[in-house]
Coordinates of C-alpha atoms and ligand atoms in Angstrom, one line a residue:
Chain A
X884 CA 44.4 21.2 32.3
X885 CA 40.8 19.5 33.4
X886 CA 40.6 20.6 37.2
X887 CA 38.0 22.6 39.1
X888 CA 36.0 24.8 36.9
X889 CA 36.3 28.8 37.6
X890 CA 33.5 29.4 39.4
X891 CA 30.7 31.3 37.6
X892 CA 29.8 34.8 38.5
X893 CA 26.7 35.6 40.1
X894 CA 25.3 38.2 37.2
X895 CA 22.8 41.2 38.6
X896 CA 19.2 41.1 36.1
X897 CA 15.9 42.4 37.2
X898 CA 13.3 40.4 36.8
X899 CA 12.1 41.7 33.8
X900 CA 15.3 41.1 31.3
X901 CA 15.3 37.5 33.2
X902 CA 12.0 36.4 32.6
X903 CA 12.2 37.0 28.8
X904 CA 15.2 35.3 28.1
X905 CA 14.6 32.4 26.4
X906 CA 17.4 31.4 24.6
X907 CA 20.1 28.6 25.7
X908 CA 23.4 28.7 24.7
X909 CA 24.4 24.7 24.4
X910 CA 27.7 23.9 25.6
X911 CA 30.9 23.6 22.7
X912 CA 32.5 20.4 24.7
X913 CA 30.9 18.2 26.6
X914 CA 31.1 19.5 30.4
X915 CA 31.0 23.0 29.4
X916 CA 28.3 25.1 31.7
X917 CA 25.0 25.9 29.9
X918 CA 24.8 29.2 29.4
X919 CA 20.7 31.6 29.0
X920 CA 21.6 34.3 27.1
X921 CA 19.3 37.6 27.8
X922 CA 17.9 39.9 25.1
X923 CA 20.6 42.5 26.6
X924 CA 23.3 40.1 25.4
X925 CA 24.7 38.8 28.4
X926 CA 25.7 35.0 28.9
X927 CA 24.3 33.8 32.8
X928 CA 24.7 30.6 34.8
X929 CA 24.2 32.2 38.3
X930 CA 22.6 35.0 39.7
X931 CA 22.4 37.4 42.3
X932 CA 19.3 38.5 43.3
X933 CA 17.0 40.5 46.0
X934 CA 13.5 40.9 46.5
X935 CA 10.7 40.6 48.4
X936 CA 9.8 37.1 49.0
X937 CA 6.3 37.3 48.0
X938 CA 5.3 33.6 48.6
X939 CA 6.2 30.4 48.9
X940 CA 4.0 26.7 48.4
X941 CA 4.7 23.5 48.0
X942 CA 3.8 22.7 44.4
X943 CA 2.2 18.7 45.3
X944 CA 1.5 18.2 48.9
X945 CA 4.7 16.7 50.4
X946 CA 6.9 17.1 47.7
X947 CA 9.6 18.1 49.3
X948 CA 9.8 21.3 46.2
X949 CA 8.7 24.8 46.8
X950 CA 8.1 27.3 44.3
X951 CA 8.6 31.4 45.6
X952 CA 8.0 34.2 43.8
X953 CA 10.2 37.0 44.7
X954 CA 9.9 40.5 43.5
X955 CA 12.0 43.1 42.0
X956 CA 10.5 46.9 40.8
X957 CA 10.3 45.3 37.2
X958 CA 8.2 41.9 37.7
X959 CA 8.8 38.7 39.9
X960 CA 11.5 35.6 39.6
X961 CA 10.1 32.2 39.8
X962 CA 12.3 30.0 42.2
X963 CA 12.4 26.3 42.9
X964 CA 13.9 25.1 45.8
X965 CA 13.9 21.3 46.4
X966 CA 16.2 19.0 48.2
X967 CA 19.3 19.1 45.6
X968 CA 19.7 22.6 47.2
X969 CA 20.1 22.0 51.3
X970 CA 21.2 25.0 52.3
X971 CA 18.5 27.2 50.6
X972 CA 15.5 24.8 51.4
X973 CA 16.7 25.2 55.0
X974 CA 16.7 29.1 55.0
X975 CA 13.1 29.0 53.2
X976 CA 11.7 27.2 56.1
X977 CA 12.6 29.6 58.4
X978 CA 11.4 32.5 56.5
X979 CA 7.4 33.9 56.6
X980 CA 6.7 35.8 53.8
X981 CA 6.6 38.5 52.6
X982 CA 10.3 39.1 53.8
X983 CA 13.4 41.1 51.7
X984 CA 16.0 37.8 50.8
X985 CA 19.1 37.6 48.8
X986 CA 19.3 34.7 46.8
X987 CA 22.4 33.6 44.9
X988 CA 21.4 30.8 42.8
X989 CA 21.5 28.9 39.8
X990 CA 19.3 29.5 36.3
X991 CA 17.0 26.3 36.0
X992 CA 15.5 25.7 32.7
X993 CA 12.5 24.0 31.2
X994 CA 11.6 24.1 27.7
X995 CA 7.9 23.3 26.4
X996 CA 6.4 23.8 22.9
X997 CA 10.0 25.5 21.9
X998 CA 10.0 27.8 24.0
X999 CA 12.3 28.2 27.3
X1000 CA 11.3 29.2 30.6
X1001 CA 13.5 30.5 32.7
X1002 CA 13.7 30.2 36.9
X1003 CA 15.6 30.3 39.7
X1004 CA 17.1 27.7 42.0
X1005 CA 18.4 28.9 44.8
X1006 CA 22.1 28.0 46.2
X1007 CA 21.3 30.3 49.0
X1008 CA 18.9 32.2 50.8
X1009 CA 19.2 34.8 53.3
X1010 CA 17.1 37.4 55.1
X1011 CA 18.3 41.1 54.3
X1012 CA 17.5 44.6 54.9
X1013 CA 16.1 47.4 52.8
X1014 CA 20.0 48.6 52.2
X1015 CA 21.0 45.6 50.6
X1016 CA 17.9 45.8 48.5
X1017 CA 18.1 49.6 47.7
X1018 CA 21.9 49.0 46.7
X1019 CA 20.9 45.7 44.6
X1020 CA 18.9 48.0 42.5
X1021 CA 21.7 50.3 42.1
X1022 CA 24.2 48.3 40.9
X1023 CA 21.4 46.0 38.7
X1024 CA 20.6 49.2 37.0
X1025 CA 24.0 50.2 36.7
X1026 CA 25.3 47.0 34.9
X1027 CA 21.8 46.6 33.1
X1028 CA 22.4 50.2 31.3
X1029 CA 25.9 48.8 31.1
X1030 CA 24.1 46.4 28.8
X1031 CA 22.1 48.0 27.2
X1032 CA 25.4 50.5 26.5
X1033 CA 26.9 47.2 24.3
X1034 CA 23.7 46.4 22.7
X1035 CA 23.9 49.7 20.9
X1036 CA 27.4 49.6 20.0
X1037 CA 27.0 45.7 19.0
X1038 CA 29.9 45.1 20.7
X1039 CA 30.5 41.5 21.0
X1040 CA 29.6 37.8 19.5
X1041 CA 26.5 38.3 22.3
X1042 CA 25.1 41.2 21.6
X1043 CA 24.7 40.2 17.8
X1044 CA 23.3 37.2 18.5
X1045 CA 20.9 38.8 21.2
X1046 CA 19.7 41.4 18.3
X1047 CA 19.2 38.0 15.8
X1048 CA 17.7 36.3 18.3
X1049 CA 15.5 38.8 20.1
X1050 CA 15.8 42.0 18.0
X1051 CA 14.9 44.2 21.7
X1052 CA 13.4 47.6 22.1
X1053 CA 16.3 49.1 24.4
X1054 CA 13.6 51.9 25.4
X1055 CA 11.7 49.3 26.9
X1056 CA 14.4 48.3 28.7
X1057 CA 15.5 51.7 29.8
X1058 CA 11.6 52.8 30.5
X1059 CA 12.6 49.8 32.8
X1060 CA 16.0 50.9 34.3
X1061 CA 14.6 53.8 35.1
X1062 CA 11.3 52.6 36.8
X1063 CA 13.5 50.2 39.2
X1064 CA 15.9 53.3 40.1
X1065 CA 12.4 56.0 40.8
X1066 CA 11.6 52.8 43.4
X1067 CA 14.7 54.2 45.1
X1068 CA 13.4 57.6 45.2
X1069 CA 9.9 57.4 47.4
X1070 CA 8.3 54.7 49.1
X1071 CA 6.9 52.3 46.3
X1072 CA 4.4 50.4 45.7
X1073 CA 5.2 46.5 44.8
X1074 CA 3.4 45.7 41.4
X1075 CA 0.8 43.2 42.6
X1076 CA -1.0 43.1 39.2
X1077 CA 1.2 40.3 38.7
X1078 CA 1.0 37.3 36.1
X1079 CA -2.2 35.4 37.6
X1080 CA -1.9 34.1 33.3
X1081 CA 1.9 33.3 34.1
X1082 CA 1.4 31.8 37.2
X1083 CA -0.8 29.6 35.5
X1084 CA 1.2 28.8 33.4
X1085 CA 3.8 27.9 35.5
X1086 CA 1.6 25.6 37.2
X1087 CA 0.8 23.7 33.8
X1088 CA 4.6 23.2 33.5
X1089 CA 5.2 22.2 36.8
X1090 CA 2.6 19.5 36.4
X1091 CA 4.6 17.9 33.2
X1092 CA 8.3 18.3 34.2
X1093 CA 7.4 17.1 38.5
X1094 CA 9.7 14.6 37.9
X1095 CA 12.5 17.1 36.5
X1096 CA 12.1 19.0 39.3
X1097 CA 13.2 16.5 42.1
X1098 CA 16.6 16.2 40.1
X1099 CA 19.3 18.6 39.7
X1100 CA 18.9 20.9 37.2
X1101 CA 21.4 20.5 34.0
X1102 CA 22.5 23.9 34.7
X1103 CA 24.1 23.3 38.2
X1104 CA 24.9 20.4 37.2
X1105 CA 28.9 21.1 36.2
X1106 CA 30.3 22.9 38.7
X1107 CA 32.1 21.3 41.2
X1108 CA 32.3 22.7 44.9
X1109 CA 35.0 25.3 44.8
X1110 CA 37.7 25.0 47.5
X1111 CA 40.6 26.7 48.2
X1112 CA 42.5 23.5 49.0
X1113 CA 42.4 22.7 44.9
X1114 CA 44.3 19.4 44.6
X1115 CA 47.2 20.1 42.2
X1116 CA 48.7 17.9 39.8
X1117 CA 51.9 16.4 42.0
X1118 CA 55.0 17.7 39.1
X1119 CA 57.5 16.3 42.1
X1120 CA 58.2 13.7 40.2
X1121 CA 59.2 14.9 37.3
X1122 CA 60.8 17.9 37.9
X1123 CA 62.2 16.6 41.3
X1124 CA 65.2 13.4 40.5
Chain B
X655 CA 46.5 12.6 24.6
X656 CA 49.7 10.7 24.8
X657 CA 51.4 12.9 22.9
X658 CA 50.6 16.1 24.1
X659 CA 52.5 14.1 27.8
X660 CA 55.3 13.2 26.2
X661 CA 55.7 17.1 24.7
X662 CA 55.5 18.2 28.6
X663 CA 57.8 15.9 29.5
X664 CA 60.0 16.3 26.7
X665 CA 59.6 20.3 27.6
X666 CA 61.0 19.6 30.5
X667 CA 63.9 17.8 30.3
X668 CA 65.5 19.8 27.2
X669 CA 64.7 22.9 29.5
X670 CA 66.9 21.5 32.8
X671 CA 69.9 20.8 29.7
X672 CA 69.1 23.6 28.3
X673 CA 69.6 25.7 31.9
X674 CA 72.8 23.7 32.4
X675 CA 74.3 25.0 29.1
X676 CA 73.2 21.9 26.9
X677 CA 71.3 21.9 23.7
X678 CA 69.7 18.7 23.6
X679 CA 67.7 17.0 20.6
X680 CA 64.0 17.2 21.6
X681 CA 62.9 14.7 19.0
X682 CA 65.2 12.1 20.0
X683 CA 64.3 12.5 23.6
X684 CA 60.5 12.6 22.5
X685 CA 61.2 8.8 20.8
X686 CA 62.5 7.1 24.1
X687 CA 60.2 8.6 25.9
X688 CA 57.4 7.2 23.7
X689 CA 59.3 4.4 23.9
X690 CA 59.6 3.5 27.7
X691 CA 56.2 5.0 28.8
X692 CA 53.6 3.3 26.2
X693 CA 55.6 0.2 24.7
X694 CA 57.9 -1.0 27.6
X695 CA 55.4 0.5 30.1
X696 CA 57.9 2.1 32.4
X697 CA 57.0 4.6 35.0
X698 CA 57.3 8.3 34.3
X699 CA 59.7 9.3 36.3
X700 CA 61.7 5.9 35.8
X701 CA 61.4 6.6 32.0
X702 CA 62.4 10.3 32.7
X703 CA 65.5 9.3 34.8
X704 CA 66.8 6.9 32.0
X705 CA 66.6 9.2 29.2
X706 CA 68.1 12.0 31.8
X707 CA 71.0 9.9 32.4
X708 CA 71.4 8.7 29.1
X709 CA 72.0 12.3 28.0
X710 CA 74.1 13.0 30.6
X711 CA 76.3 9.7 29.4
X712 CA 76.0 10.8 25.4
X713 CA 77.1 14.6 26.5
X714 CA 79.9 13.6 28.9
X715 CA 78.1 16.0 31.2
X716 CA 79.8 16.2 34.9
X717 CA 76.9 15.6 37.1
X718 CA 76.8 18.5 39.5
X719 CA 76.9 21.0 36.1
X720 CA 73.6 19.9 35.1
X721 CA 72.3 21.4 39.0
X722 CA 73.6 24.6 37.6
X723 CA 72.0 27.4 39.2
X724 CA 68.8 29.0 38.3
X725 CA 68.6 33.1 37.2
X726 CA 67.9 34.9 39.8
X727 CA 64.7 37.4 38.1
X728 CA 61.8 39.4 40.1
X729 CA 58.2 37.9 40.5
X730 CA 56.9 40.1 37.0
X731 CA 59.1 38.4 34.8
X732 CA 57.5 34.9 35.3
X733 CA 55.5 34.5 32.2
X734 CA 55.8 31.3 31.1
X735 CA 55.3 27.6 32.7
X736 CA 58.7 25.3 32.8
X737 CA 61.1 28.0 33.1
X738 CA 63.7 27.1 36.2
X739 CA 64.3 30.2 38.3
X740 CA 65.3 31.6 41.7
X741 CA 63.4 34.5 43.5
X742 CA 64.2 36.6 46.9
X743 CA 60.8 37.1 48.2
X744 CA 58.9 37.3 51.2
X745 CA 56.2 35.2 52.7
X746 CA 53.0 37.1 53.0
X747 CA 50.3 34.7 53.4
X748 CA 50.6 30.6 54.2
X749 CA 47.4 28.8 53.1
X750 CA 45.5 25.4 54.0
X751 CA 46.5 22.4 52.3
X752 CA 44.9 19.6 52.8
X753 CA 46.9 17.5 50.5
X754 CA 49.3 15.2 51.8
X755 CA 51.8 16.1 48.8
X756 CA 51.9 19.6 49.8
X757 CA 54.1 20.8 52.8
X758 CA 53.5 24.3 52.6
X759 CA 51.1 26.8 50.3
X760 CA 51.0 30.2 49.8
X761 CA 51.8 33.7 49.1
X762 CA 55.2 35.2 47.9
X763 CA 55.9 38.3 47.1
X764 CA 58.7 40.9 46.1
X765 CA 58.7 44.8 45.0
X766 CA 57.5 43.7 41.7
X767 CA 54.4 41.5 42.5
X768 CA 53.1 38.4 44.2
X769 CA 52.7 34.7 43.6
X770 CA 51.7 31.4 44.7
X771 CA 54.2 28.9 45.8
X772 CA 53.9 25.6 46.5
X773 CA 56.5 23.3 48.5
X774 CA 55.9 20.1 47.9
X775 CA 56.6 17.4 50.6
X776 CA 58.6 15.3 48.7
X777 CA 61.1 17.9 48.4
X778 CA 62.0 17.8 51.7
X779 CA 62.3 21.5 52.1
X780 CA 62.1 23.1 55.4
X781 CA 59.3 25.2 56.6
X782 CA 58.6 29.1 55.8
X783 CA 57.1 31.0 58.2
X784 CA 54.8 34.2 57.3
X785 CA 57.0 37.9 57.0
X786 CA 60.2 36.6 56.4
X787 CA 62.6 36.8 53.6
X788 CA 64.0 34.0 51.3
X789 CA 66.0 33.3 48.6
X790 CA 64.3 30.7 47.2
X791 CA 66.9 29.2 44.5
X792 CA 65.9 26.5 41.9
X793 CA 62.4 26.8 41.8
X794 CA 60.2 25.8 38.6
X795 CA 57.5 28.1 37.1
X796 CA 54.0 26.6 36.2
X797 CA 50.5 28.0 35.4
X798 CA 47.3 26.8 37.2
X799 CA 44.2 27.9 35.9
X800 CA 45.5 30.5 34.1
X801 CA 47.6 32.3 36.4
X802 CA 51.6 31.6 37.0
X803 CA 53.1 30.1 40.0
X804 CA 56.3 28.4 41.5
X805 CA 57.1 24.8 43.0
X806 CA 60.0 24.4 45.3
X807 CA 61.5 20.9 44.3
X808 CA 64.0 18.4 45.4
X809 CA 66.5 20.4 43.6
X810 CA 65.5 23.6 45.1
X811 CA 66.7 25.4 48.3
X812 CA 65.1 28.0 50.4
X813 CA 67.5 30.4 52.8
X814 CA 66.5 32.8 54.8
X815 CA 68.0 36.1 54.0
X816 CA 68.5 39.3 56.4
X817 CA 67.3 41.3 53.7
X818 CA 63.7 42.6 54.3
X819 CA 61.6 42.8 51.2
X820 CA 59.9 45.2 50.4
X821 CA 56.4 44.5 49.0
X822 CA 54.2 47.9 47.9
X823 CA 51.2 47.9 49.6
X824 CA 48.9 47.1 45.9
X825 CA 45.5 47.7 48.1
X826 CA 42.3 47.6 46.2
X827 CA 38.8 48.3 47.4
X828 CA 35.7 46.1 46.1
X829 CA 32.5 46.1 46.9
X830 CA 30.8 43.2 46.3
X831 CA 28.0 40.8 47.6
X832 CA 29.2 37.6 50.0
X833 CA 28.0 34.8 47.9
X834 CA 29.6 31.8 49.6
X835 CA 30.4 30.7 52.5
X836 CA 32.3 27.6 52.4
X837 CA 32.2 24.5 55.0
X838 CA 35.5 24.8 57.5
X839 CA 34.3 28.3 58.3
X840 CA 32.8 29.2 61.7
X841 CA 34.2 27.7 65.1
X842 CA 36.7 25.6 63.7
X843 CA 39.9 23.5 65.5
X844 CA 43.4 23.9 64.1
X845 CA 46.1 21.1 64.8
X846 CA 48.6 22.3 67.8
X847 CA 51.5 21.4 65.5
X848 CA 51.0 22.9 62.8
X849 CA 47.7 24.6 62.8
X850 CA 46.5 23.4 60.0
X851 CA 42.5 23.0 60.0
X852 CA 41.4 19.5 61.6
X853 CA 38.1 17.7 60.0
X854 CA 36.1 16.0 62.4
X855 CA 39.6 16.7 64.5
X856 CA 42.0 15.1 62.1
X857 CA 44.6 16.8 60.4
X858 CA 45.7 16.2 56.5
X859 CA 49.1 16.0 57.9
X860 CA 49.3 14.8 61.7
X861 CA 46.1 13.0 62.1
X862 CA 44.3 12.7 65.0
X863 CA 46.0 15.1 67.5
X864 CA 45.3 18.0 69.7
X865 CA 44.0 21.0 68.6
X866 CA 42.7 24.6 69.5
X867 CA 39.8 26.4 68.6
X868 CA 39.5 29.1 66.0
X869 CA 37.1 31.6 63.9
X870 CA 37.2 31.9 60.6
X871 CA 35.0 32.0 57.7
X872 CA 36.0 31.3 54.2
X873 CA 33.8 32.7 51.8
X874 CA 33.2 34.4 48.0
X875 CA 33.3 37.9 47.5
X876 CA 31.3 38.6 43.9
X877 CA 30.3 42.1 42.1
X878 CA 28.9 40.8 39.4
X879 CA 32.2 40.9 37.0
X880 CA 34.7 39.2 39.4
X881 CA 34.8 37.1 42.3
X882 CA 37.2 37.1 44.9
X883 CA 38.1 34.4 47.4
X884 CA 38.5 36.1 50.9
X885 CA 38.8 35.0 54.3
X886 CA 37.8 36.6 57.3
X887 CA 39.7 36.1 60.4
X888 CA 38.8 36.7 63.8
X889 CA 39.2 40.3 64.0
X890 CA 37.4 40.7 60.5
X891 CA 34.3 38.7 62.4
X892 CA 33.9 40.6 65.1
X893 CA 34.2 43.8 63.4
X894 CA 31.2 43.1 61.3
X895 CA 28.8 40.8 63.6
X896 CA 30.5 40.9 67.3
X897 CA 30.6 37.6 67.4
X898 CA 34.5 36.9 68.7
X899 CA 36.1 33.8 69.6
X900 CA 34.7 33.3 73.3
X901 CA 31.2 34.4 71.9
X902 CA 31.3 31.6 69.6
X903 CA 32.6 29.0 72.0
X904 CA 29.8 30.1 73.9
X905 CA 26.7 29.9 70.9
X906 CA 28.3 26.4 70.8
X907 CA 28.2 25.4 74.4
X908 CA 24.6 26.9 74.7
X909 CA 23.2 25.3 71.3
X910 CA 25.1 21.8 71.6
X911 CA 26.7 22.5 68.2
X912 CA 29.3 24.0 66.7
X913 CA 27.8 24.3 64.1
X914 CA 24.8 26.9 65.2
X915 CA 28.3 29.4 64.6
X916 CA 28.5 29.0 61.0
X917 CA 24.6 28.9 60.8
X918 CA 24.6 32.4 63.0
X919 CA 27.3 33.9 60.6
X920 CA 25.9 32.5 57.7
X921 CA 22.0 34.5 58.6
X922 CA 24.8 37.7 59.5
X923 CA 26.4 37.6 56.6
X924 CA 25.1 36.2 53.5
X925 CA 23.7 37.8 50.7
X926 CA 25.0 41.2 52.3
X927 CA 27.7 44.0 50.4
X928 CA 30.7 44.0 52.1
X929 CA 33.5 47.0 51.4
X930 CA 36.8 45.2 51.5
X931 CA 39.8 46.9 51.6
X932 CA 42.4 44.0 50.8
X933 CA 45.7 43.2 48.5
X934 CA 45.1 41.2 45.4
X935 CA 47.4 38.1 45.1
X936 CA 46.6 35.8 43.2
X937 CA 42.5 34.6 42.9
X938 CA 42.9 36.1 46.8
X939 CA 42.0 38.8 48.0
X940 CA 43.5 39.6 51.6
X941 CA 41.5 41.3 53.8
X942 CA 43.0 44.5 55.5
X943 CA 39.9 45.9 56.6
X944 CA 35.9 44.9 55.8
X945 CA 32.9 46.6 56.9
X946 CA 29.2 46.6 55.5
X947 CA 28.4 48.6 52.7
X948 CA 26.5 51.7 54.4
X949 CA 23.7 53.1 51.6
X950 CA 24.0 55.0 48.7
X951 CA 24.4 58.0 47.2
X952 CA 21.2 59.9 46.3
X953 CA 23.1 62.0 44.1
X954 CA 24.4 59.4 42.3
X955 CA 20.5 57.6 41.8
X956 CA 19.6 61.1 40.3
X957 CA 22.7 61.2 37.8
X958 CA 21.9 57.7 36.9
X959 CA 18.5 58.6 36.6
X960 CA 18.7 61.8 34.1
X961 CA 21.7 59.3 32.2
X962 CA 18.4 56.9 31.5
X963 CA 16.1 59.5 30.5
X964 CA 18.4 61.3 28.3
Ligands
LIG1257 ZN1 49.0 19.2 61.8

């Protein structure tokens, strides 16, 4: 039956399996979601994040878009928040960085010179304490050794295509895991060293796809609003007489 | 396209002959059903009541036989879409329709599980009411998204019973993240007569009538593997953010909006872990008792911790 779409789970990543996953999985029928598959072999649409909201700037004067940068222990997340997402652009105004947010939102995706870039763009924002934070580690770590758990065993369709596609050190990703969870331990120091070469970069791509950036991104694109009240297909008629 | 209609339909009707004692010849019934729908045009349920009474003509079937009654089975053995049963369950949870073709929506449950009814408002069915019994006789089996559930029709009846069903108490516990919040959440207005939630103070079913105020939020409950549709009453409100029903009037009244209570919840709530203690029906969860999720345990960082270095 065509009706509402299951809503798409909002999958926990650190920053660092996000950012290097570069791979799209393209829809079987046509209004299938579009799926970014991470080198730990996990399918995402939506994510759930938390960090500290590092900084936020309009990318053209009076555009209307803002790119933020929020951090996790293991690198940053690139956001863009623009008018196709109300709610979030509303919360960002209020907010002053640097400030701990949750951010539910959708995977945006632009592609240049074959290669995909992943970001974030935001359904939601809110302003959260240092618990919310401190558990989102947890669990991230949790379901990223989870991952990495399958990778080994090559459990599923995924996971194999993860290894063909990006053939990943797990003890870099574990080196990884474990750095986010020692954040949990003592007070911690943000990595600042950050990505002034990806942040250029970032710039160069948000000069070519500007005009991709005012529309809705293919990946939210699907979904419809989810509501309880889902319209049903009236059978009265049929099975009534 | 066409085809795979006319096997539903065909589905159908063989099963209602089929219930009444009757084997009836699917192919046949599939050929004047093709016939009347995509050649002569003819309604569906025109097309359907032809061929019905056609049978009934060819079998010499009395008419009331074919109303035979339904097999009374528990709320696990529903498996399969089509199948005509009857159920004595109780009424744990009535839900929000908004759809004109739906009287009533819900939760019904017995000592073997629960599952969504519908009652549709053609079938002219009175009303349930929430923690009563029923025998709900006649009913039809479906699946929605993957999960079964059960229509009351025109040839169903619903009686109340003096029997009290029992339903085990199937509580889970999830932790998860609040995700969503969905419009109609906040201060909202319920219609007097059937409290129904009014948009813009119109009700799906009575229209523009009185109503009364309410809290409530609606929202998405999501640990990373599942979500889970909750809402959160009043009491559930309060309990987390303090905000109760005459506080929200009052954030209203000062702010001019109704709406600055679902923007206050909303910067309360979203984005936070919530511990939900609840019983899983259906894609619902209903919430018993929610709190905040309070910190974790060290010890458990540490285990993780010598897991990843091992
Ligand atoms: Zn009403």
């Amino acid at each position: 039956m065509n009706g509402v779409r299951r809503r798409e789970i909002a999958k926990r990543i650190f920053a660092y399996e996000f950012n290097r996953s570069t791979h799209r999985i393209k829809p079987e029928e046509d209004k299938a979601p579009v799926y970014v598959l991470t080198p730990l072999g996990m399918r995402c649409n939506r994510v759930f994040v938390v960090g500290a909201l590092l900084d936020k700037d309009e990318i053209k004067p009076d555009s209307g878009i803002w790119r933020i940068r929020v951090a996790d222990p293991t690198g940053a997340f690139f956001g863009y928040v623009g008018r196709f997402q109300p709610d979030a652009l509303e919360s960002l105004m209020e907010i002053e960085p640097p400030e701990l947010v949750a951010i539910v939102a959708k995977i945006g995706v632009f592609e240049r010179d074959g290669r995909l870039f992943v970001s974030l763009r935001p359904e939601s924002i809110s302003v959260v304490d240092s618990e919310t934070r401190d558990y989102w580690i947890y669990e991230t770590a949790l379901k990223t050794l989870e991952r990495i758990k399958r990778m080994e065993l090559k459990k599923d369709e995924d996971c194999k295509l993860a290894w063909q596609i990006y053939n990943p050190n797990l003890n870099e990703f574990r080196q990884m895991v474990k750095q986010a969870l020692a954040s949990l331990k003592e007070e911690f120091e943000l990595i600042e060293e950050i990505e002034e070469e990806e942040l250029k970069e970032r710039k160069e791509i948000e000069e070519v796809e500007f005009e991709k950036l005012k529309e809705k991104d293919e990946l939210e694109e699907f979904e419809e609003e989810f509501e309880f009240e889902e319209e049903e297909w009236d059978l009265s008629d049929i099975l009534g007489e | 396209m066409k085809e795979e209609r006319i096997k539903q339909i065909t589905n159908q009707v063989v099963e209602q002959f089929r219930r009444s004692g009757y084997d009836v010849d699917a192919k046949e019934i599939s050929k004047r059903l093709m016939l009347l729908i995509y050649e002569f045009k003819v309604p569906e349920s025109e097309a359907i009541r032809t061929v019905k009474n056609w049978l009934i003509k060819e079998l010499e079937i009395p008419k009331e036989k074919l109303v035979a009654e339904a097999p009374l089975v528990k709320i696990a053995d529903i498996t399969k879409p089509g199948q005509w049963v009857s159920l004595k369950a109780k009424v744990v949870q009535l839900w929000d329709s908004s759809s004109p073709s739906v009287s009533q929506v819900g939760l019904i449950g017995d000592e073997t599980g629960m599952i969504k009814f519908v009652i549709w408002a053609k079938s002219g069915k009175g009303e349930v009411e929430e923690g009563k019994s029923y025998l709900f006789r006649n009913i039809v089996t479906d699946s929605f998204q993957g999960r079964m559930q059960v229509y009351i029709t025109r040839t169903s009846d619903i009686v109340e019973i003096e029997e009290d069903i029992q339903i085990p108490p199937r509580e889970i516990e999830v932790v998860g993240a609040l995700v969503a919040i969905q419009q109609n959440s906040g201060l909202i207005q319920r219609c007097k007569l059937c409290r129904r939630v009014m948009t813009k103070g119109i009700c799906p079913i009575h229209g523009k009538v009185e109503g009364y105020d309410d809290l409530r939020i609606k929202g998405v409950l999501d640990d990373g593997e599942n979500f889970y549709e909750i809402i959160l009453n009043e009491e559930n409100i309060k309990a987390l953010t303090g905000i109760d029903l005459e506080k929200a009037k009052q954030i209203a009244a000062e702010r001019l909006d109704r709406n600055a209570v679902l923007s206050e919840l909303k910067s309360q709530l979203l984005g936070r872990y919530l511990k939900v203690r609840g019983t899983r029906g259906g894609r619902y969860l209903i919430v018993n008792e929610v709190e905040f999720l309070k910190g974790i345990d060290k010890a458990e960082i540490e285990k993780l911790i010598e897991e990843v270095a091992a």
